[in-house]
MMTF fields as JSON, N, C-alpha, C and O atoms, coordinates in Angstrom:
{
  "mmtfVersion": "1.0.0",
  "mmtfProducer": "UNKNOWN",
  "numBonds": 619,
  "numAtoms": 620,
  "numGroups": 155,
  "numChains": 1,
  "numModels": 1,
  "chainsPerModel": [1],
  "groupsPerChain": [155],
  "chainIdList": ["A"],
  "bondAtomList": [4, 2, 8, 6, 12, 10, 16, 14, 20, 18, 24, 22, 28, 26, 32, 30, 36, 34, 40, 38, 44, 42, 48, 46, 52, 50, 56, 54, 60, 58, 64, 62, 68, 66, 72, 70, 76, 74, 80, 78, 84, 82, 88, 86, 92, 90, 96, 94, 100, 98, 104, 102, 108, 106, 112, 110, 116, 114, 120, 118, 124, 122, 128, 126, 132, 130, 136, 134, 140, 138, 144, 142, 148, 146, 152, 150, 156, 154, 160, 158, 164, 162, 168, 166, 172, 170, 176, 174, 180, 178, 184, 182, 188, 186, 192, 190, 196, 194, 200, 198, 204, 202, 208, 206, 212, 210, 216, 214, 220, 218, 224, 222, 228, 226, 232, 230, 236, 234, 240, 238, 244, 242, 248, 246, 252, 250, 256, 254, 260, 258, 264, 262, 268, 266, 272, 270, 276, 274, 280, 278, 284, 282, 288, 286, 292, 290, 296, 294, 300, 298, 304, 302, 308, 306, 312, 310, 316, 314, 320, 318, 324, 322, 328, 326, 332, 330, 336, 334, 340, 338, 344, 342, 348, 346, 352, 350, 356, 354, 360, 358, 364, 362, 368, 366, 372, 370, 376, 374, 380, 378, 384, 382, 388, 386, 392, 390, 396, 394, 400, 398, 404, 402, 408, 406, 412, 410, 416, 414, 420, 418, 424, 422, 428, 426, 432, 430, 436, 434, 440, 438, 444, 442, 448, 446, 452, 450, 456, 454, 460, 458, 464, 462, 468, 466, 472, 470, 476, 474, 480, 478, 484, 482, 488, 486, 492, 490, 496, 494, 500, 498, 504, 502, 508, 506, 512, 510, 516, 514, 520, 518, 524, 522, 528, 526, 532, 530, 536, 534, 540, 538, 544, 542, 548, 546, 552, 550, 556, 554, 560, 558, 564, 562, 568, 566, 572, 570, 576, 574, 580, 578, 584, 582, 588, 586, 592, 590, 596, 594, 600, 598, 604, 602, 608, 606, 612, 610, 616, 614],
  "bondOrderList": [1, 1, 1, 1, 1, 1, 1, 1, 1, 1, 1, 1, 1, 1, 1, 1, 1, 1, 1, 1, 1, 1, 1, 1, 1, 1, 1, 1, 1, 1, 1, 1, 1, 1, 1, 1, 1, 1, 1, 1, 1, 1, 1, 1, 1, 1, 1, 1, 1, 1, 1, 1, 1, 1, 1, 1, 1, 1, 1, 1, 1, 1, 1, 1, 1, 1, 1, 1, 1, 1, 1, 1, 1, 1, 1, 1, 1, 1, 1, 1, 1, 1, 1, 1, 1, 1, 1, 1, 1, 1, 1, 1, 1, 1, 1, 1, 1, 1, 1, 1, 1, 1, 1, 1, 1, 1, 1, 1, 1, 1, 1, 1, 1, 1, 1, 1, 1, 1, 1, 1, 1, 1, 1, 1, 1, 1, 1, 1, 1, 1, 1, 1, 1, 1, 1, 1, 1, 1, 1, 1, 1, 1, 1, 1, 1, 1, 1, 1, 1, 1, 1, 1, 1, 1],
  "groupList": [{"groupName": "UNK", "atomNameList": ["N", "CA", "C", "O"], "elementList": ["N", "C", "C", "O"], "formalChargeList": [0, 0, 0, 0], "bondAtomList": [1, 0, 2, 1, 3, 2], "bondOrderList": [1, 1, 2], "singleLetterCode": "X", "chemCompType": "L-PEPTIDE LINKING"}],
  "groupTypeList": [0, 0, 0, 0, 0, 0, 0, 0, 0, 0, 0, 0, 0, 0, 0, 0, 0, 0, 0, 0, 0, 0, 0, 0, 0, 0, 0, 0, 0, 0, 0, 0, 0, 0, 0, 0, 0, 0, 0, 0, 0, 0, 0, 0, 0, 0, 0, 0, 0, 0, 0, 0, 0, 0, 0, 0, 0, 0, 0, 0, 0, 0, 0, 0, 0, 0, 0, 0, 0, 0, 0, 0, 0, 0, 0, 0, 0, 0, 0, 0, 0, 0, 0, 0, 0, 0, 0, 0, 0, 0, 0, 0, 0, 0, 0, 0, 0, 0, 0, 0, 0, 0, 0, 0, 0, 0, 0, 0, 0, 0, 0, 0, 0, 0, 0, 0, 0, 0, 0, 0, 0, 0, 0, 0, 0, 0, 0, 0, 0, 0, 0, 0, 0, 0, 0, 0, 0, 0, 0, 0, 0, 0, 0, 0, 0, 0, 0, 0, 0, 0, 0, 0, 0, 0, 0],
  "groupIdList": [1, 2, 3, 4, 5, 6, 7, 8, 9, 10, 11, 12, 13, 14, 15, 16, 17, 18, 19, 20, 21, 22, 23, 24, 25, 26, 27, 28, 29, 30, 31, 32, 33, 34, 35, 36, 37, 38, 39, 40, 41, 42, 43, 44, 45, 46, 47, 48, 49, 50, 51, 52, 53, 54, 55, 56, 57, 58, 59, 60, 61, 62, 63, 64, 65, 66, 67, 68, 69, 70, 71, 72, 73, 74, 75, 76, 77, 78, 79, 80, 81, 82, 83, 84, 85, 86, 87, 88, 89, 90, 91, 92, 93, 94, 95, 96, 97, 98, 99, 100, 101, 102, 103, 104, 105, 106, 107, 108, 109, 110, 111, 112, 113, 114, 115, 116, 117, 118, 119, 120, 121, 122, 123, 124, 125, 126, 127, 128, 129, 130, 131, 132, 133, 134, 135, 136, 137, 138, 139, 140, 141, 142, 143, 144, 145, 146, 147, 148, 149, 150, 151, 152, 153, 154, 155],
  "secStructList": [7, 3, 3, 3, 3, 3, 7, 1, 1, 3, 3, 3, 3, 3, 3, 3, 3, 6, 6, 6, 6, 3, 3, 7, 7, 7, 3, 3, 3, 3, 3, 5, 6, 6, 5, 5, 7, 7, 5, 7, 7, 5, 4, 4, 4, 7, 5, 5, 1, 1, 3, 3, 3, 3, 3, 3, 3, 3, 7, 2, 2, 2, 2, 2, 6, 6, 7, 1, 7, 7, 3, 3, 3, 3, 3, 3, 3, 4, 4, 4, 6, 3, 3, 3, 3, 3, 7, 6, 6, 7, 5, 3, 3, 3, 3, 3, 3, 7, 6, 6, 6, 6, 1, 1, 7, 1, 7, 1, 7, 7, 7, 1, 1, 6, 6, 6, 6, 7, 7, 7, 1, 1, 3, 3, 3, 3, 3, 3, 3, 6, 6, 6, 6, 3, 3, 3, 3, 3, 3, 4, 4, 4, 6, 3, 3, 3, 3, 3, 3, 7, 7, 1, 6, 6, 7],
  "xCoordList": [0.093, 0.391, -0.908, -1.912, -0.881, -2.063, -1.66, -0.5, -2.662, -2.457, -3.423, -4.565, -2.976, -3.822, -4.046, -3.105, -5.29, -5.621, -6.334, -7.101, -6.092, -6.696, -7.685, -7.543, -8.672, -9.616, -9.346, -8.478, -10.027, -9.763, -9.952, -9.222, -10.914, -11.245, -11.258, -11.67, -10.81, -10.838, -9.772, -9.176, -9.558, -8.555, -9.217, -9.963, -8.921, -9.386, -8.201, -7.054, -8.498, -7.466, -7.89, -9.052, -6.947, -7.242, -6.151, -4.963, -6.55, -5.595, -5.094, -5.831, -3.848, -3.249, -2.818, -2.069, -3.29, -2.959, -1.692, -1.724, -0.585, 0.7, 0.665, 1.319, -0.088, -0.14, -0.846, -0.335, -2.018, -2.797, -2.523, -3.018, -1.733, -1.406, -2.671, -2.771, -3.632, -4.868, -5.115, -4.688, -5.816, -6.197, -7.646, -8.526, -7.887, -9.243, -10.0, -9.385, -11.296, -12.12, -11.693, -11.561, -11.479, -11.094, -12.248, -13.413, -11.901, -12.908, -12.505, -11.32, -13.501, -13.252, -12.544, -13.019, -11.404, -10.584, -10.604, -10.83, -10.37, -10.334, -11.011, -10.905, -11.705, -12.407, -13.729, -14.146, -14.388, -15.672, -15.692, -15.141, -16.316, -16.467, -17.281, -18.317, -16.823, -17.495, -17.625, -18.338, -16.972, -17.048, -15.66, -14.827, -15.418, -14.109, -14.157, -15.229, -12.999, -12.88, -11.528, -10.615, -11.415, -10.175, -10.54, -11.122, -10.202, -10.485, -9.508, -9.441, -8.747, -7.921, -8.839, -9.389, -9.002, -9.931, -9.638, -8.715, -10.422, -10.253, -11.07, -12.245, -10.443, -11.028, -12.003, -11.606, -13.271, -14.21, -14.68, -15.415, -14.279, -14.581, -13.569, -13.824, -12.425, -11.398, -11.879, -12.706, -11.343, -11.676, -10.402, -9.462, -10.394, -9.284, -9.836, -11.047, -8.925, -9.334, -8.292, -7.297, -8.52, -7.7, -6.385, -5.331, -6.478, -5.306, -4.447, -4.958, -3.157, -2.209, -1.299, -1.779, -0.022, 0.908, 1.141, 1.16, 1.319, 1.583, 2.711, 3.158, 3.171, 4.291, 4.167, 3.755, 4.533, 4.586, 5.923, 6.964, 5.889, 7.103, 7.096, 6.143, 8.183, 8.302, 8.374, 9.188, 7.515, 7.506, 8.364, 7.98, 9.511, 10.463, 9.912, 10.288, 9.023, 8.415, 7.483, 7.432, 6.746, 5.873, 6.719, 6.396, 7.81, 8.692, 9.281, 9.315, 9.74, 10.338, 9.329, 9.686, 8.063, 7.01, 6.51, 5.683, 7.004, 6.613, 5.236, 4.622, 4.743, 3.424, 3.455, 4.496, 2.298, 2.178, 2.341, 3.097, 1.637, 1.695, 2.599, 2.274, 3.73, 4.732, 4.892, 5.882, 3.933, 4.048, 2.924, 1.75, 3.307, 2.355, 2.304, 3.225, 1.234, 1.078, 0.999, 0.14, 1.896, 1.907, 1.413, 1.753, 0.609, 0.029, -0.112, -0.371, 0.062, -0.125, -1.62, -2.346, -2.067, -3.448, -3.389, -3.267, -3.478, -3.146, -3.922, -3.314, -5.23, -6.025, -6.073, -6.509, -5.632, -5.496, -4.08, -3.781, -3.199, -1.831, -1.089, -0.441, -1.202, -0.629, -0.163, -0.563, 0.69, 1.069, 0.365, 0.527, -0.418, -1.196, -0.574, 0.016, -0.708, -0.18, -1.362, -2.261, -1.335, -2.396, -1.743, -0.875, -2.163, -1.629, -2.311, -3.342, -1.76, -2.373, -3.815, -4.597, -4.169, -5.548, -6.463, -7.634, -5.941, -6.782, -6.872, -7.757, -5.994, -6.003, -5.289, -4.135, -5.977, -5.436, -5.043, -5.847, -3.782, -3.306, -2.551, -2.111, -2.41, -1.614, -0.173, 0.147, 0.696, 2.114, 2.831, 3.645, 2.537, 3.2, 2.281, 1.479, 2.425, 1.654, 0.543, 0.294, -0.132, -1.236, -0.812, -1.646, 0.477, 0.993, 0.121, -0.239, -0.222, -1.069, -2.369, -2.802, -3.0, -4.169, -5.274, -6.064, -5.35, -6.38, -6.026, -6.842, -4.804, -4.337, -4.035, -3.013, -4.9, -4.647, -4.755, -5.427, -4.078, -4.143, -3.42, -2.478, -3.883, -3.267, -2.201, -1.539, -2.017, -0.969, 0.111, -0.109, 1.273, 2.377, 3.676, 3.694, 4.76, 6.085, 6.945, 8.168, 6.323, 7.063, 7.753, 7.265, 8.893, 9.566, 9.516, 9.062, 9.978, 9.983, 9.25, 9.153, 8.735, 8.017, 6.946, 6.163, 6.922, 6.067, 4.587, 3.882, 4.104, 2.684, 2.383, 1.268, 3.326, 3.047, 3.398, 2.764, 4.399, 4.894, 4.938, 4.719, 5.211, 5.429, 4.164, 3.054, 4.377, 3.269, 3.729, 4.902, 2.777, 2.984, 1.943, 0.991, 2.15, 1.146, 0.88, 1.53, -0.069, -0.499, 0.588, 1.088, 0.948, 1.912, 1.295, 0.151, 2.054, 1.511, 2.392, 1.901, 3.666, 4.566, 5.257, 5.586, 5.48, 6.075, 6.933, 6.491, 8.161, 9.069, 9.743, 9.817, 10.236, 10.89, 12.132, 12.087, 13.253, 14.506, 14.621, 14.869, 14.44, 14.441, 15.798, 15.863, 16.873, 18.218, 18.506, 19.06, 18.132, 18.391, 17.182, 17.26, 16.029, 14.773, 14.326, 13.899, 14.434, 14.124, 12.962, 12.933, 11.995, 10.91, 11.34, 12.037, 10.917, 11.082, 9.68, 8.954, 9.308, 7.947, 7.969, 8.661, 7.203, 7.072, 5.994, 4.811, 6.42, 5.525, 5.173, 5.832, 4.133, 3.79, 3.776, 4.496, 2.984, 2.837, 3.902, 3.916, 4.786, 5.971, 7.173, 8.255, 6.97, 8.009, 9.281, 10.388, 9.097, 10.229, 10.076, 8.978, 11.208, 11.235, 11.689, 12.78, 10.861, 11.199, 11.581, 11.158, 12.386, 12.838, 12.405, 12.405, 12.04, 11.768, 12.496, 12.312, 13.317, 14.055, 13.394, 13.173, 13.081, 12.547, 13.693, 14.72, 13.514, 14.574, 14.044, 13.358, 14.364, 14.087, 12.632, 12.344, 11.686, 10.289, 9.709, 8.756, 10.266, 9.692, 10.6, 10.33, 11.641, 12.579, 12.369, 13.084],
  "yCoordList": [-2.299, -1.335, -0.789, -0.695, -0.429, 0.158, 1.246, 1.375, 2.019, 3.139, 2.983, 2.567, 3.315, 3.263, 4.686, 5.474, 5.009, 6.312, 6.075, 5.121, 6.918, 6.712, 7.821, 8.963, 7.457, 8.359, 8.223, 7.433, 8.935, 8.799, 7.364, 6.922, 6.646, 5.336, 4.209, 3.094, 4.484, 3.426, 3.665, 4.739, 2.622, 2.674, 2.262, 1.285, 3.031, 2.739, 2.231, 2.608, 1.378, 0.847, 1.101, 0.911, 1.525, 1.805, 1.227, 1.379, 0.579, 0.063, 1.223, 2.169, 1.137, 2.148, 1.466, 0.49, 1.979, 1.409, 2.087, 3.248, 1.356, 1.893, 2.292, 3.255, 1.56, 1.838, 3.147, 3.967, 3.346, 4.555, 5.684, 6.799, 5.387, 6.371, 6.93, 8.127, 6.039, 6.465, 5.664, 4.518, 6.311, 5.71, 5.254, 6.046, 3.989, 3.474, 3.872, 4.283, 3.758, 4.17, 3.452, 2.229, 4.211, 3.586, 2.811, 3.181, 1.726, 0.931, 0.818, 0.817, 0.724, 0.553, -0.772, -1.811, -0.741, -1.942, -2.442, -3.628, -1.554, -1.943, -0.878, 0.317, -1.328, -0.403, 0.022, -0.494, 0.978, 1.491, 3.004, 3.543, 3.681, 5.129, 5.483, 4.87, 6.458, 6.981, 5.961, 6.228, 4.826, 3.841, 3.616, 2.948, 4.174, 4.02, 2.963, 2.589, 2.497, 1.499, 0.828, 1.341, -0.315, -1.086, -2.538, -3.168, -3.075, -4.469, -4.974, -4.444, -6.011, -6.715, -7.71, -8.605, -7.557, -8.415, -8.26, -7.548, -8.923, -8.877, -7.742, -7.563, -6.998, -5.953, -5.049, -4.375, -5.018, -4.044, -4.395, -3.615, -5.535, -5.865, -5.24, -5.14, -4.82, -4.173, -2.778, -2.165, -2.293, -0.945, -0.202, -0.767, 1.091, 2.003, 3.243, 3.453, 4.058, 5.325, 6.391, 6.525, 7.112, 8.226, 7.729, 7.762, 7.279, 6.813, 7.993, 9.043, 7.808, 8.844, 8.282, 7.604, 8.553, 8.187, 6.675, 5.983, 6.184, 4.769, 4.565, 5.505, 3.312, 2.999, 1.544, 0.658, 1.323, -0.036, -0.666, -0.011, -1.949, -2.68, -4.022, -4.796, -4.275, -5.542, -6.686, -6.667, -7.674, -8.855, -9.91, -10.441, -10.202, -11.11, -12.524, -13.232, -12.936, -14.268, -14.332, -15.352, -13.258, -13.226, -13.304, -14.029, -12.542, -12.51, -13.901, -14.379, -14.533, -15.864, -16.897, -17.822, -16.722, -17.648, -17.354, -18.096, -16.277, -15.942, -15.314, -15.367, -14.716, -14.084, -12.848, -12.212, -12.52, -11.36, -10.056, -9.172, -9.943, -8.739, -9.018, -9.856, -8.323, -8.641, -7.549, -7.542, -6.635, -5.535, -5.555, -5.683, -5.425, -5.16, -3.649, -2.94, -3.16, -1.733, -1.539, -2.12, -0.721, -0.405, 1.029, 1.902, 1.269, 2.599, 2.951, 2.084, 4.225, 4.724, 4.84, 5.506, 4.196, 4.292, 5.158, 4.654, 6.465, 7.446, 7.256, 7.124, 7.241, 7.188, 5.795, 5.643, 4.788, 3.45, 3.213, 2.156, 4.21, 4.166, 2.921, 2.22, 2.663, 1.433, 1.631, 2.572, 0.716, 0.598, -0.656, -1.739, -0.497, -1.614, -2.09, -1.302, -3.367, -3.992, -4.529, -5.178, -4.238, -4.704, -5.522, -5.024, -6.767, -7.643, -7.332, -6.659, -7.805, -7.544, -8.043, -7.502, -9.073, -9.573, -8.886, -9.249, -7.895, -7.087, -7.531, -7.067, -8.41, -8.807, -7.735, -7.403, -7.202, -6.148, -6.748, -7.409, -6.509, -6.933, -5.78, -4.853, -5.85, -4.852, -5.32, -6.395, -4.51, -4.822, -4.438, -5.208, -3.257, -2.785, -1.812, -1.102, -1.806, -0.881, -1.582, -2.773, -0.805, -1.285, -2.426, -3.246, -2.499, -3.605, -3.917, -3.02, -5.173, -5.592, -4.818, -4.359, -4.67, -3.801, -4.096, -3.204, -5.295, -5.615, -5.143, -5.233, -4.638, -4.221, -2.729, -2.313, -1.931, -0.493, 0.229, -0.228, 1.37, 2.226, 1.583, 0.81, 1.92, 1.375, 2.304, 1.959, 3.473, 4.379, 4.449, 4.076, 4.931, 5.073, 5.231, 5.612, 4.935, 5.104, 3.878, 3.984, 2.731, 1.503, 0.987, 1.171, 0.338, -0.391, -1.86, -2.222, -2.704, -4.136, -4.886, -4.407, -6.062, -6.891, -6.048, -5.357, -6.113, -5.225, -5.32, -4.313, -6.491, -6.655, -6.767, -6.452, -7.197, -7.397, -6.194, -5.962, -5.428, -4.345, -2.974, -1.962, -2.921, -1.638, -0.781, -1.264, 0.501, 1.457, 2.733, 3.101, 3.392, 4.694, 5.647, 5.228, 6.922, 7.91, 8.765, 9.788, 8.336, 8.968, 8.986, 10.053, 7.822, 7.79, 8.407, 8.112, 9.257, 9.943, 9.848, 10.065, 9.534, 9.479, 8.14, 7.542, 7.662, 6.348, 6.357, 6.783, 5.884, 5.738, 4.379, 3.813, 3.858, 2.554, 2.602, 3.049, 2.137, 2.031, 0.584, -0.313, 0.364, -1.0, -1.682, -2.893, -0.92, -1.49, -2.064, -3.157, -1.33, -1.786, -2.475, -2.979, -2.497, -3.102, -2.46, -3.146, -1.122, -0.374, 0.582, 1.35, 0.522, 1.498, 2.657, 2.469, 3.858, 5.051, 5.588, 5.904, 5.688, 6.055, 7.347, 7.452, 8.327, 9.558, 9.326, 9.212, 9.258, 9.045, 10.43, 10.946, 10.999, 12.409, 12.906, 13.847, 12.301, 12.836, 12.348, 12.766, 11.477, 11.144, 11.957, 11.883, 12.737, 13.619, 12.852, 13.27, 11.708, 10.845, 10.27, 10.182, 9.887, 9.032, 7.666, 7.534, 6.664, 5.31, 4.465, 4.736, 3.436, 2.55, 1.114, 0.654, 0.429, -1.008, -1.65, -1.232, -2.653, -3.357, -4.71, -5.468, -5.004, -6.315, -7.313, -7.115, -8.371, -9.37, -10.744, -11.392, -11.185, -12.538, -12.939, -14.066, -12.08, -12.515, -12.723, -13.485, -12.061, -12.191, -13.002, -13.069, -13.604, -14.293, -15.784, -16.507],
  "zCoordList": [-19.57, -18.532, -17.973, -18.679, -16.693, -16.09, -15.111, -14.72, -14.733, -13.826, -12.671, -12.865, -11.469, -10.287, -9.801, -9.706, -9.496, -8.922, -7.599, -7.468, -6.643, -5.336, -5.004, -5.442, -4.231, -3.621, -2.128, -1.754, -1.274, 0.16, 0.665, 1.551, 0.115, 0.669, -0.355, -0.038, -1.582, -2.583, -3.648, -3.742, -4.445, -5.508, -6.818, -6.884, -7.848, -9.194, -10.004, -9.762, -10.96, -11.836, -13.278, -13.64, -14.084, -15.48, -16.362, -16.077, -17.409, -18.383, -19.237, -19.517, -19.641, -20.501, -21.791, -21.77, -22.891, -24.192, -24.718, -25.126, -24.706, -25.169, -26.645, -27.046, -27.441, -28.878, -29.187, -29.95, -28.599, -28.889, -27.898, -28.065, -26.868, -25.825, -25.17, -24.904, -24.915, -24.278, -23.0, -22.856, -22.092, -20.827, -20.947, -21.284, -20.674, -20.737, -19.475, -18.491, -19.492, -18.352, -17.075, -17.062, -16.007, -14.741, -14.124, -14.267, -13.434, -12.727, -11.263, -10.93, -10.398, -8.97, -8.766, -9.225, -8.076, -7.904, -6.463, -6.226, -5.5, -4.093, -3.243, -3.519, -2.208, -1.331, -1.941, -2.978, -1.278, -1.744, -1.595, -0.635, -2.527, -2.463, -1.215, -0.958, -0.449, 0.749, 1.887, 2.855, 1.802, 2.881, 3.451, 2.837, 4.623, 5.231, 6.322, 6.798, 6.703, 7.746, 7.632, 6.986, 8.263, 8.211, 8.006, 8.889, 6.84, 6.545, 5.5, 4.392, 5.862, 4.893, 4.199, 4.84, 2.905, 2.161, 0.67, 0.273, -0.125, -1.569, -2.18, -1.859, -3.046, -3.879, -3.133, -2.182, -3.543, -2.98, -1.571, -0.964, -1.041, 0.355, 1.309, 2.509, 0.78, 1.608, 2.026, 1.352, 3.15, 3.605, 3.959, 4.518, 3.615, 3.874, 4.571, 4.63, 5.098, 5.696, 5.39, 6.103, 4.374, 3.882, 3.274, 3.911, 2.053, 1.321, 0.895, 0.507, 0.972, 0.578, -0.523, -1.43, -0.451, -1.518, -1.587, -0.569, -2.821, -3.035, -4.025, -4.682, -4.125, -5.0, -5.488, -4.739, -6.751, -7.296, -6.923, -6.979, -6.54, -6.169, -6.894, -6.8, -7.619, -8.341, -7.332, -6.408, -7.522, -6.678, -7.381, -8.424, -6.807, -7.433, -7.601, -8.535, -6.699, -6.815, -8.021, -8.708, -8.286, -9.468, -10.729, -11.671, -10.73, -11.9, -12.154, -13.288, -11.083, -11.19, -11.701, -12.431, -11.305, -11.732, -13.144, -13.675, -13.755, -15.117, -15.238, -16.303, -14.15, -14.204, -15.09, -15.26, -15.651, -16.528, -15.735, -16.138, -14.621, -13.796, -12.601, -11.759, -12.522, -11.511, -10.447, -9.714, -10.359, -9.402, -8.379, -8.725, -7.104, -6.039, -5.863, -6.268, -5.262, -5.0, -3.495, -2.832, -2.959, -1.536, -1.376, -2.175, -0.341, -0.176, 1.303, 2.137, 1.613, 2.979, 3.257, 2.519, 4.311, 4.784, 6.04, 7.156, 5.832, 6.869, 8.171, 9.233, 8.107, 9.34, 9.966, 11.108, 9.234, 9.81, 10.314, 10.869, 10.118, 10.639, 10.153, 10.931, 8.843, 8.293, 6.852, 6.166, 6.426, 5.022, 4.518, 5.08, 3.452, 2.921, 1.613, 0.874, 1.337, 0.123, -0.687, -0.153, -1.993, -2.876, -3.992, -4.709, -4.13, -5.167, -6.491, -6.503, -7.61, -8.915, -9.032, -9.814, -8.255, -8.324, -7.312, -7.194, -6.578, -5.701, -4.257, -3.538, -3.803, -2.396, -1.582, -1.853, -0.59, 0.266, 1.605, 2.263, 2.007, 3.322, 3.959, 3.278, 5.258, 5.963, 5.942, 6.448, 5.356, 5.263, 6.55, 7.061, 7.077, 8.297, 9.027, 8.421, 10.335, 11.154, 11.905, 11.718, 12.777, 13.607, 14.514, 14.898, 14.868, 15.667, 16.858, 17.62, 17.026, 18.139, 18.168, 19.226, 16.998, 16.85, 17.859, 18.17, 18.369, 19.357, 20.755, 21.672, 20.92, 22.238, 22.212, 21.665, 22.789, 22.888, 21.558, 20.633, 21.482, 20.302, 19.117, 19.288, 17.917, 16.708, 16.156, 15.177, 16.754, 16.308, 17.372, 18.524, 16.975, 17.912, 17.159, 15.989, 17.844, 17.258, 17.516, 17.603, 17.637, 17.91, 16.661, 15.546, 16.858, 15.797, 16.156, 17.241, 15.259, 15.523, 14.426, 13.296, 14.759, 13.802, 13.1, 13.752, 11.773, 10.986, 11.334, 11.274, 11.69, 11.995, 13.481, 13.899, 14.279, 15.7, 16.561, 17.591, 16.151, 17.012, 16.344, 17.01, 15.06, 14.389, 14.387, 14.167, 14.639, 14.603, 13.91, 13.954, 13.274, 12.656, 13.248, 13.906, 12.995, 13.37, 12.134, 11.917, 11.346, 10.112, 9.025, 8.671, 8.501, 7.395, 6.141, 5.795, 5.469, 4.296, 3.053, 1.945, 3.203, 2.065, 1.987, 3.011, 0.759, 0.571, -0.686, -1.753, -0.545, -1.681, -1.553, -0.463, -2.682, -2.669, -3.526, -4.672, -2.969, -3.701, -4.161, -3.356, -5.452, -5.982, -5.836, -5.626, -5.944, -5.851, -4.461, -4.344, -3.412, -2.041, -1.416, -0.296, -2.163, -1.696, -0.382, 0.546, -0.321, 0.894, 0.687, -0.274, 1.613, 1.665, 2.548, 3.545, 2.17, 2.996, 3.235, 2.292, 4.502, 4.875, 5.679, 6.692, 5.214, 5.976, 7.026, 6.707, 8.275, 9.401, 9.959, 10.862, 9.399, 9.564, 11.009, 11.34, 11.855, 13.211, 14.188, 15.346, 13.738, 14.534, 14.057, 14.639, 12.99, 12.442, 12.102, 12.441, 11.419, 11.086, 9.682, 9.133, 9.132, 7.946, 8.448, 9.003, 8.256, 8.696, 7.491, 6.367, 7.74, 6.673, 6.955, 8.097, 5.89, 5.955, 4.783, 3.639, 5.048, 4.011, 3.79, 4.734, 2.53, 2.19, 2.222, 1.571, 2.973, 3.119, 2.743, 3.534, 1.535, 1.052, 1.0, 0.597, 1.385, 1.415, 0.022, -0.138, -0.986, -2.319, -3.249, -4.448, -2.745, -3.625, -3.627, -4.321]
}
């Protein structure tokens, strides 16, 4: 078992020893201390801008393949107006938001394709219902709770 802790621009990962009930020293896992930006990349090459709430989500494909670590970590990247996904090996990708990031503003209130059209305006809260495979996202400056349902992508 492990625990993830976030800073404004980076994520630390720490192993938890179930037997001794102790937390081992945390290590930098993704992003860099004091270095903000936007970059989908592996581990410390990734960049974030004001990380907020995150949630572990069981990846059904990992479970089916018999992998040891079967949880991805999703987190609100507030100032990048996106929900980011981090795999157990530290690959960071944008799950939703910043739709058409090369065209105009990266924030907004659009719905649609998660990467091409969807936009948020400072997402700060994230919850996941494992039974219905539904994310609930607090889209702070749009004053809304948005929903995203995972459909067959991990099965």
